Short mmCIF file of C-alpha atoms and ligand atoms in Angstrom, two decimals:
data_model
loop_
_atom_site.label_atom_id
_atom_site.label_comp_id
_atom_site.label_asym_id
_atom_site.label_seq_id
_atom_site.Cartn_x
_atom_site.Cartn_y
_atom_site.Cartn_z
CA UNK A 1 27.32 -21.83 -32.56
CA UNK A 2 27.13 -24.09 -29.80
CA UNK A 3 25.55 -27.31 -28.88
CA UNK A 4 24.60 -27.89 -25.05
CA UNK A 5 23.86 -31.63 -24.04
CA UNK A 6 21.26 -31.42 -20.61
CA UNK A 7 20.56 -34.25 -18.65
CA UNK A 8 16.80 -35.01 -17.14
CA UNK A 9 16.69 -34.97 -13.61
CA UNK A 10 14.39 -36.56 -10.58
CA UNK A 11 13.61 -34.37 -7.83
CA UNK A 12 13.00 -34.88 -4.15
CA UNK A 13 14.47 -38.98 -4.19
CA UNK A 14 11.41 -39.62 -1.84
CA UNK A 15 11.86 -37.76 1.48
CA UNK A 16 13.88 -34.93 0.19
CA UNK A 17 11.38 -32.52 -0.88
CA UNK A 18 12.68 -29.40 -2.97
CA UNK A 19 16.39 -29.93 -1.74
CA UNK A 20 17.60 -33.70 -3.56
CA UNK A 21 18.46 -33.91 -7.11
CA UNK A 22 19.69 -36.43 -9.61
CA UNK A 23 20.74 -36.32 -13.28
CA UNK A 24 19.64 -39.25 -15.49
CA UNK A 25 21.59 -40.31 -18.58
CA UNK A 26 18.45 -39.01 -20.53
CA UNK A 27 19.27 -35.57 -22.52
CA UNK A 28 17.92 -33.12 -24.46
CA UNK A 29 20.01 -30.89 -26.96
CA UNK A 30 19.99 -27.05 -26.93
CA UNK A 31 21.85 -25.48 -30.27
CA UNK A 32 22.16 -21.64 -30.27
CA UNK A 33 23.80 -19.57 -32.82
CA UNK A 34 23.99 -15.75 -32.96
CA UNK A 35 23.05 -14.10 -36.28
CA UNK A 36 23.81 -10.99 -37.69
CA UNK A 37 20.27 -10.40 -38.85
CA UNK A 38 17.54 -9.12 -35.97
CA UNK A 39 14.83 -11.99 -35.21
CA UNK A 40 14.74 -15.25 -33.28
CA UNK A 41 14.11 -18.56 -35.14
CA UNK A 42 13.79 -21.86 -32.94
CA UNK A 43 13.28 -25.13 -34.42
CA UNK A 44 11.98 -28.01 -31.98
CA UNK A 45 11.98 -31.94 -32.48
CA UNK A 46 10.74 -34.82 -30.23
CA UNK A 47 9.16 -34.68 -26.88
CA UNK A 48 6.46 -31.97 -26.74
CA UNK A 49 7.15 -30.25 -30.16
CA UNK A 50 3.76 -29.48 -31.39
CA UNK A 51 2.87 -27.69 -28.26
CA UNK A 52 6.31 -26.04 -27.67
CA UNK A 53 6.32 -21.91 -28.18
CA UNK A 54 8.38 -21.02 -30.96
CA UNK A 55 8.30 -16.92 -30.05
CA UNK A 56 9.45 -15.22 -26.90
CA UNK A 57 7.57 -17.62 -24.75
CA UNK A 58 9.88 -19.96 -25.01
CA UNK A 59 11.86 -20.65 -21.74
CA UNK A 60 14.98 -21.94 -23.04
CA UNK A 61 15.04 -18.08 -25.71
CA UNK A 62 13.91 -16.60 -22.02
CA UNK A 63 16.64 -18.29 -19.64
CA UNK A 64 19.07 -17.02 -22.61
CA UNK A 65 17.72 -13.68 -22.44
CA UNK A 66 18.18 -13.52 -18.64
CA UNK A 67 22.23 -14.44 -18.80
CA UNK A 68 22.96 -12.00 -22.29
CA UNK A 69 21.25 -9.18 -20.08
CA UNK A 70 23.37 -10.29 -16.47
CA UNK A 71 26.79 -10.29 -18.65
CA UNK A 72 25.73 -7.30 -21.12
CA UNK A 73 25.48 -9.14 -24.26
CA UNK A 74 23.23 -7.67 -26.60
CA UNK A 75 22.75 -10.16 -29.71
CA UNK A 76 21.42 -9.20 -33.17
CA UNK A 77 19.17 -12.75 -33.50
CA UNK A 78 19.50 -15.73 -32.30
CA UNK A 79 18.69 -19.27 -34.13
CA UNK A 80 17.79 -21.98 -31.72
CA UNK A 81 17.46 -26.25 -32.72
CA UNK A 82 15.83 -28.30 -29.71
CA UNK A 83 16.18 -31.55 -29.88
CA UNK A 84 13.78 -32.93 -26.74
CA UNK A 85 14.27 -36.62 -25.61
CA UNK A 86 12.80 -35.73 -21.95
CA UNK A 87 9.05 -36.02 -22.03
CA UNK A 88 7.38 -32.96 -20.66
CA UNK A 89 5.19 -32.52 -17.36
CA UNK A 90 6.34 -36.44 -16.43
CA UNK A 91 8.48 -35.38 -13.54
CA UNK A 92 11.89 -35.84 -15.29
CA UNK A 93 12.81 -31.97 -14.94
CA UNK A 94 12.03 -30.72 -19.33
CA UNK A 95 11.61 -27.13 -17.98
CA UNK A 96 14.82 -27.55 -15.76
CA UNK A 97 16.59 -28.66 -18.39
CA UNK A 98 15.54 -25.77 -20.74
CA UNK A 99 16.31 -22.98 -18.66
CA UNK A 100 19.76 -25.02 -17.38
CA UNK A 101 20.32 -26.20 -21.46
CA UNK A 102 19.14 -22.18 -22.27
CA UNK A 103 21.57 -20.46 -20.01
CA UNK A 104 24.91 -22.55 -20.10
CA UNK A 105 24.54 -21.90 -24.52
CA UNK A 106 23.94 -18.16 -23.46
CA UNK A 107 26.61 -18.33 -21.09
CA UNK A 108 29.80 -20.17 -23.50
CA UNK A 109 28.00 -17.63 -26.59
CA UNK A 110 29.32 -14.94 -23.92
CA UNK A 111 32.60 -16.19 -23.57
CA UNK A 112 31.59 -17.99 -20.11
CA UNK A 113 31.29 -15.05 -17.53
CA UNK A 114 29.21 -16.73 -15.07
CA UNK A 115 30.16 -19.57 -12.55
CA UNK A 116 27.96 -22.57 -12.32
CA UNK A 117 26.74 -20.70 -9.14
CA UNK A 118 25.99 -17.95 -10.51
CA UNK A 119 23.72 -19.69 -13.01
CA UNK A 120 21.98 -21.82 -10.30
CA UNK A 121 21.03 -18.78 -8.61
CA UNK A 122 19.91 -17.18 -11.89
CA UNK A 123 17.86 -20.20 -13.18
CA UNK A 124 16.32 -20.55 -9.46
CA UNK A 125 14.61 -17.37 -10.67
CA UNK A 126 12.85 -18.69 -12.90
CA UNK A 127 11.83 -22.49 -11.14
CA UNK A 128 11.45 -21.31 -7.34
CA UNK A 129 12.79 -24.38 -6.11
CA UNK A 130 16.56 -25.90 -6.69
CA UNK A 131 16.66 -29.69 -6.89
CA UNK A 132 16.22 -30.53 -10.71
CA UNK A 133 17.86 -27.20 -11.89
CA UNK A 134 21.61 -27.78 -9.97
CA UNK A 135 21.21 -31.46 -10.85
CA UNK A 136 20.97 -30.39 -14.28
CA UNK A 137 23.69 -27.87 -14.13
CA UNK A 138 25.97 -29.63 -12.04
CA UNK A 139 25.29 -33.62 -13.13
CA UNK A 140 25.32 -36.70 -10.42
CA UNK A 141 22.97 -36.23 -7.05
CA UNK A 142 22.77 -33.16 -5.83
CA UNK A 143 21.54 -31.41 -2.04
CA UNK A 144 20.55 -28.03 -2.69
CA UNK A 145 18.90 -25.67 -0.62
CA UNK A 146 17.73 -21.54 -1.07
CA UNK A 147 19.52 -19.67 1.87
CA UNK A 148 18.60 -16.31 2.06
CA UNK A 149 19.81 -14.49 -1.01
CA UNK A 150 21.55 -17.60 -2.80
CA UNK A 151 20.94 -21.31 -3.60
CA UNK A 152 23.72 -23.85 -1.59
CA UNK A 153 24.73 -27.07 -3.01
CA UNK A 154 26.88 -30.09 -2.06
CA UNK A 155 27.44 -33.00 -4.83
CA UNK A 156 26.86 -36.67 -3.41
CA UNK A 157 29.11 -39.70 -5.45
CA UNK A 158 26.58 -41.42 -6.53
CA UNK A 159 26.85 -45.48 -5.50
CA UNK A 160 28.47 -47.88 -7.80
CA UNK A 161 25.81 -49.58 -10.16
CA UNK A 162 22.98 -47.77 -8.88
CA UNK A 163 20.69 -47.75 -11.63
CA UNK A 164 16.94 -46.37 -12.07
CA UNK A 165 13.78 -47.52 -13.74
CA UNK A 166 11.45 -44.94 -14.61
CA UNK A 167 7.83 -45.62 -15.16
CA UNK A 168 6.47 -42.61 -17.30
CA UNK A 169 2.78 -42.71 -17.44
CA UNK A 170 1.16 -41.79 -20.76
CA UNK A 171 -0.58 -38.20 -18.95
CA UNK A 172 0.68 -35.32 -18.17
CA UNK A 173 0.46 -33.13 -14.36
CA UNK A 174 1.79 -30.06 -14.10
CA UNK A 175 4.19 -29.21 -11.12
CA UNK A 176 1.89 -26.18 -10.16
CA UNK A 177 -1.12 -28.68 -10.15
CA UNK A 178 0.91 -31.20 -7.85
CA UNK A 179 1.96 -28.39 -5.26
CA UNK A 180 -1.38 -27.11 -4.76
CA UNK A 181 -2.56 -30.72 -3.57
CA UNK A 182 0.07 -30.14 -0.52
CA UNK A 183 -0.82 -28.44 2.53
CA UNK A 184 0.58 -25.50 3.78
CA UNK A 185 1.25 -27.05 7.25
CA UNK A 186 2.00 -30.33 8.49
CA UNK A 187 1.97 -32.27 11.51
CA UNK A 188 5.52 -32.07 13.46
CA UNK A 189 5.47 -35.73 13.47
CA UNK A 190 5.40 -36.09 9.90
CA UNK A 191 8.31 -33.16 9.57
CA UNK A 192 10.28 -35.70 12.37
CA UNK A 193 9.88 -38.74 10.20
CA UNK A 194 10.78 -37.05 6.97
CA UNK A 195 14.15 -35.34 8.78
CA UNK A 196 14.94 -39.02 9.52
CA UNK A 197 14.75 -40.22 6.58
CA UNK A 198 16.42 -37.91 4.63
CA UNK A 199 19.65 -37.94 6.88
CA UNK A 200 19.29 -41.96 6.29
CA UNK A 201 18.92 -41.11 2.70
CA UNK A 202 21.69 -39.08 2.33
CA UNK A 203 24.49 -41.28 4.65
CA UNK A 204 23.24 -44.58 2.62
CA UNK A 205 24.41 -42.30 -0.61
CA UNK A 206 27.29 -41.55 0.62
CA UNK A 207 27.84 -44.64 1.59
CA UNK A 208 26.90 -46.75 -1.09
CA UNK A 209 24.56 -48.38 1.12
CA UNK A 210 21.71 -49.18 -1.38
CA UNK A 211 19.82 -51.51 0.96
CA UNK A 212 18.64 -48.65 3.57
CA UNK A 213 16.95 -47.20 0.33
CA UNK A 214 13.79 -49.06 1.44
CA UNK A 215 13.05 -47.08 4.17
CA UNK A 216 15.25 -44.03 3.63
CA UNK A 217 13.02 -42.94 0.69
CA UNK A 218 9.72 -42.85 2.64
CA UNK A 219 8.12 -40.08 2.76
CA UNK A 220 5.39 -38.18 4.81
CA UNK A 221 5.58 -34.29 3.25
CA UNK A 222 4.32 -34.56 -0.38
CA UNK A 223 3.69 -38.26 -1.72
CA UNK A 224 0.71 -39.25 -0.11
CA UNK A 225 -0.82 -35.54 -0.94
CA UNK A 226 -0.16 -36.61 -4.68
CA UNK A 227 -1.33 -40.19 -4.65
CA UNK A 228 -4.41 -39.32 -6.03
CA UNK A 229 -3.29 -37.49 -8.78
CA UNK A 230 -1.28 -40.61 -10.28
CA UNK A 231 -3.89 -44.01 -10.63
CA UNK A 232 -2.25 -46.99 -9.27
CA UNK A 233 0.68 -44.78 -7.49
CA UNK A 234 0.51 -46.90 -4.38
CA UNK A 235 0.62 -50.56 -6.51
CA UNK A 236 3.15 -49.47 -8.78
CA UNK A 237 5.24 -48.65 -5.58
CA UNK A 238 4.66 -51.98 -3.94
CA UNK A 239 5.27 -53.92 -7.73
CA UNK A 240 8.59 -52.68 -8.16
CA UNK A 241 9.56 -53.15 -4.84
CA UNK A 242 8.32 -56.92 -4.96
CA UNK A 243 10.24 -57.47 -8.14
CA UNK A 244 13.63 -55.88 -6.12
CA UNK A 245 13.77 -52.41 -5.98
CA UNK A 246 15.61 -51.23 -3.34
CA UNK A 247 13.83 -48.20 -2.92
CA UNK A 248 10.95 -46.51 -4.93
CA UNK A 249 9.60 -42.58 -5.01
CA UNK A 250 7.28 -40.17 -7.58
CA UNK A 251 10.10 -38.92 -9.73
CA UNK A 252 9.74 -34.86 -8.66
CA UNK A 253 6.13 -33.86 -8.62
CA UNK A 254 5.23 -36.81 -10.58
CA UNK A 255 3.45 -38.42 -12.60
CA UNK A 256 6.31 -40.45 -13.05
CA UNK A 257 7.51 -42.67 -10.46
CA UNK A 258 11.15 -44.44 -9.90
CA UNK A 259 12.57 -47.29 -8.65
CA UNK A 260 16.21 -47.56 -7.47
CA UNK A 261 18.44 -50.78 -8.28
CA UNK A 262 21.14 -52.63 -8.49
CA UNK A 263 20.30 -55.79 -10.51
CA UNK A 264 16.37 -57.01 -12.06
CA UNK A 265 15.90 -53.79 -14.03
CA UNK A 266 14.03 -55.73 -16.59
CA UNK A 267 11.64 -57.26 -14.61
CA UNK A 268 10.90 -54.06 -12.13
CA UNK A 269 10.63 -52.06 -15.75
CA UNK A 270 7.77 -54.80 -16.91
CA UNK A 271 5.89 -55.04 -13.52
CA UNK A 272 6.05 -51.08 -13.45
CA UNK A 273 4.91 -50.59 -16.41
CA UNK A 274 1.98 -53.75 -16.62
CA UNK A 275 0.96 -52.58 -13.04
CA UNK A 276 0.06 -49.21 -14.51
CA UNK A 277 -2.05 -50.37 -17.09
CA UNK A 278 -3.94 -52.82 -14.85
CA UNK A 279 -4.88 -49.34 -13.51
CA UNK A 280 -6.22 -48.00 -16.99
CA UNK A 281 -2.92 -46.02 -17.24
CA UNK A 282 -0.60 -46.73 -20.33
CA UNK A 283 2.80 -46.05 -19.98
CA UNK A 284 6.99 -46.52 -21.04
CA UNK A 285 9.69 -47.81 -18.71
CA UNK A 286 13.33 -46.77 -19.39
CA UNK A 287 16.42 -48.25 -17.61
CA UNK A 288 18.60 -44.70 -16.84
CA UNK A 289 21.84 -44.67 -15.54
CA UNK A 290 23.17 -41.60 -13.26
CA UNK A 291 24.33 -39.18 -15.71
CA UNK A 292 27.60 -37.82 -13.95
CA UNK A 293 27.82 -34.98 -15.82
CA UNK A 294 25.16 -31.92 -16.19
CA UNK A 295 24.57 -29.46 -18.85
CA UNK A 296 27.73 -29.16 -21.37
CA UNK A 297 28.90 -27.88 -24.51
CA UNK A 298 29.30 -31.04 -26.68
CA UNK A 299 30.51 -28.95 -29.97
CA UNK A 300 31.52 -25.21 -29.93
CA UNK A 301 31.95 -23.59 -33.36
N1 HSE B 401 10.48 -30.60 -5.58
C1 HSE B 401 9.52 -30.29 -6.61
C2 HSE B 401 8.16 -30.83 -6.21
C3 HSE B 401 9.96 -30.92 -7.90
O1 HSE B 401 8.09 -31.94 -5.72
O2 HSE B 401 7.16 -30.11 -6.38
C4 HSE B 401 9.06 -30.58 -9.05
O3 HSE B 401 9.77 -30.03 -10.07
#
């Protein structure tokens, strides 16, 4: 038996679109035994569990399936326990986590033969794009980008007391439904302001510089595509911001959106949270830290 601990993850960090990635200390639990008997029994708690396939649908039993057939592991059954504190289709990275949480379990059950790599290539497989899955793997912020043939990554330190309020609207959006509002082409201005800012982004992390946050984390490529898919987007942006965010994005494809601190987390979690229901959306603020540390074996048996 083992016990995986997966973090949630935010995706593109404004202007970096499919290649930035952070871990938040927010985690689900993935428990996989192998049994002697054929079959596969999964048992799923919290976030999402009504709705969550207990057969061969389910993606954490699929991202298993895909490492026990790379390393030649052919189990009898398999018992899974899910225990899901990341709400699903919010924008915090569930399915990331599932197939990360699903193959790290498959990969310690097969006495781990694959790198970290390896399994960012093989989960990129399955997700098509590589910010929340090597932030969930590999913990802390993450650049990641699909060369041809493999998935790069570089870790960033993330900056002392940088801390993130999360504004998780009470609706769910789909990633698919959030990439079909974007346009296959966009002006070459808009690609030149989004470079900027992401090289901004990126040396300010480094850095530690939180203040260039405000206008490192514009962006021109996919947020204003998606503002009409999240009511009140543009006011919660400008709420948290007036209560002292340093910088403020849609968490991944959304609907979520977060807000990047140092100090007033309280406050920027209330005005977040009140300024989306003044727009007939209800919805939960949590205060996250950056989870250093991605998808791990907490208890091995
Ligand atoms: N980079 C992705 C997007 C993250 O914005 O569509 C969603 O998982």
């Amino acid at each position: 038996m083992v016990r995986v601990q997966v973090p949630a993850t935010t995706a593109n960090l404004g202007p970096g679109f499919d290649c930035l990635g952070m871990a938040l200390q927010l985690y689900n639990s993935v428990e996989m035994s192998l049994t002697s008997s054929s079959g596969l029994y999964i048992e799923v708690q919290g976030e999402g569990s009504p709705d969550i396939p207990r057969n061969e649908n389910n993606m954490v039993y699929q991202a298993a399936l895909r490492v026990f057939k790379m390393v030649g592991n052919k189990p009898a059954g398999l018992r899974l326990k899910l225990i899901n504190n990341i709400p699903i289709a919010r924008g915090l990275g569930s399915s990331s986590a599932a197939i990360a949480g699903g193959m790290i379990a498959a990969n310690i059950l097969s006495g781990n033969t694959l790198t970290h790599k390896e399994i960012i290539n093989l989960a990129h497989g399955m997700e098509g794009h590589p910010d929340n899955l090597a932030a969930a793997v590999l913990g802390g912020i993450v650049v990641a980008v699909s060369t041809e043939g493999e998935i790069r990554f570089q870790k960033i330190p993330p900056p002392k007391n940088l801390r993130t309020v999360v504004a998780i609207p009470d609706f769910t959006l789909s990633t698919r439904t959030a990439r079909e509002a974007l346009p296959q082409q966009i002006p070459l201005s808009d690609a030149a302001f989004n470079l900027g800012r992401v090289a901004l982004l990126v040396a300010a992390l480094f850095t530690g510089d939180i203040n260039q946050f405000g206008p490192a984390m514009e962006d021109r490529l996919h947020q204003p595509y998606r503002t009409s898919l999240v009511p009140g987007m543009k006011k919660v942006f400008a709420a948290a911001k007036l209560a002292g965010a340093k910088g403020v994005a849609l968490s991944g494809a959304g609907p979520a959106i977060i807000a990047y601190t140092d100090d007033n987390v309280e406050l920027i979690a209330r005005v977040m949270r009140e300024t989306f229901r003044q727009n007939g959306i209800s919805a939960k603020s949590l205060i996250l830290g950056i989870s250093p540390v991605g998808a791990r074996a907490l208890e091995i048996k």
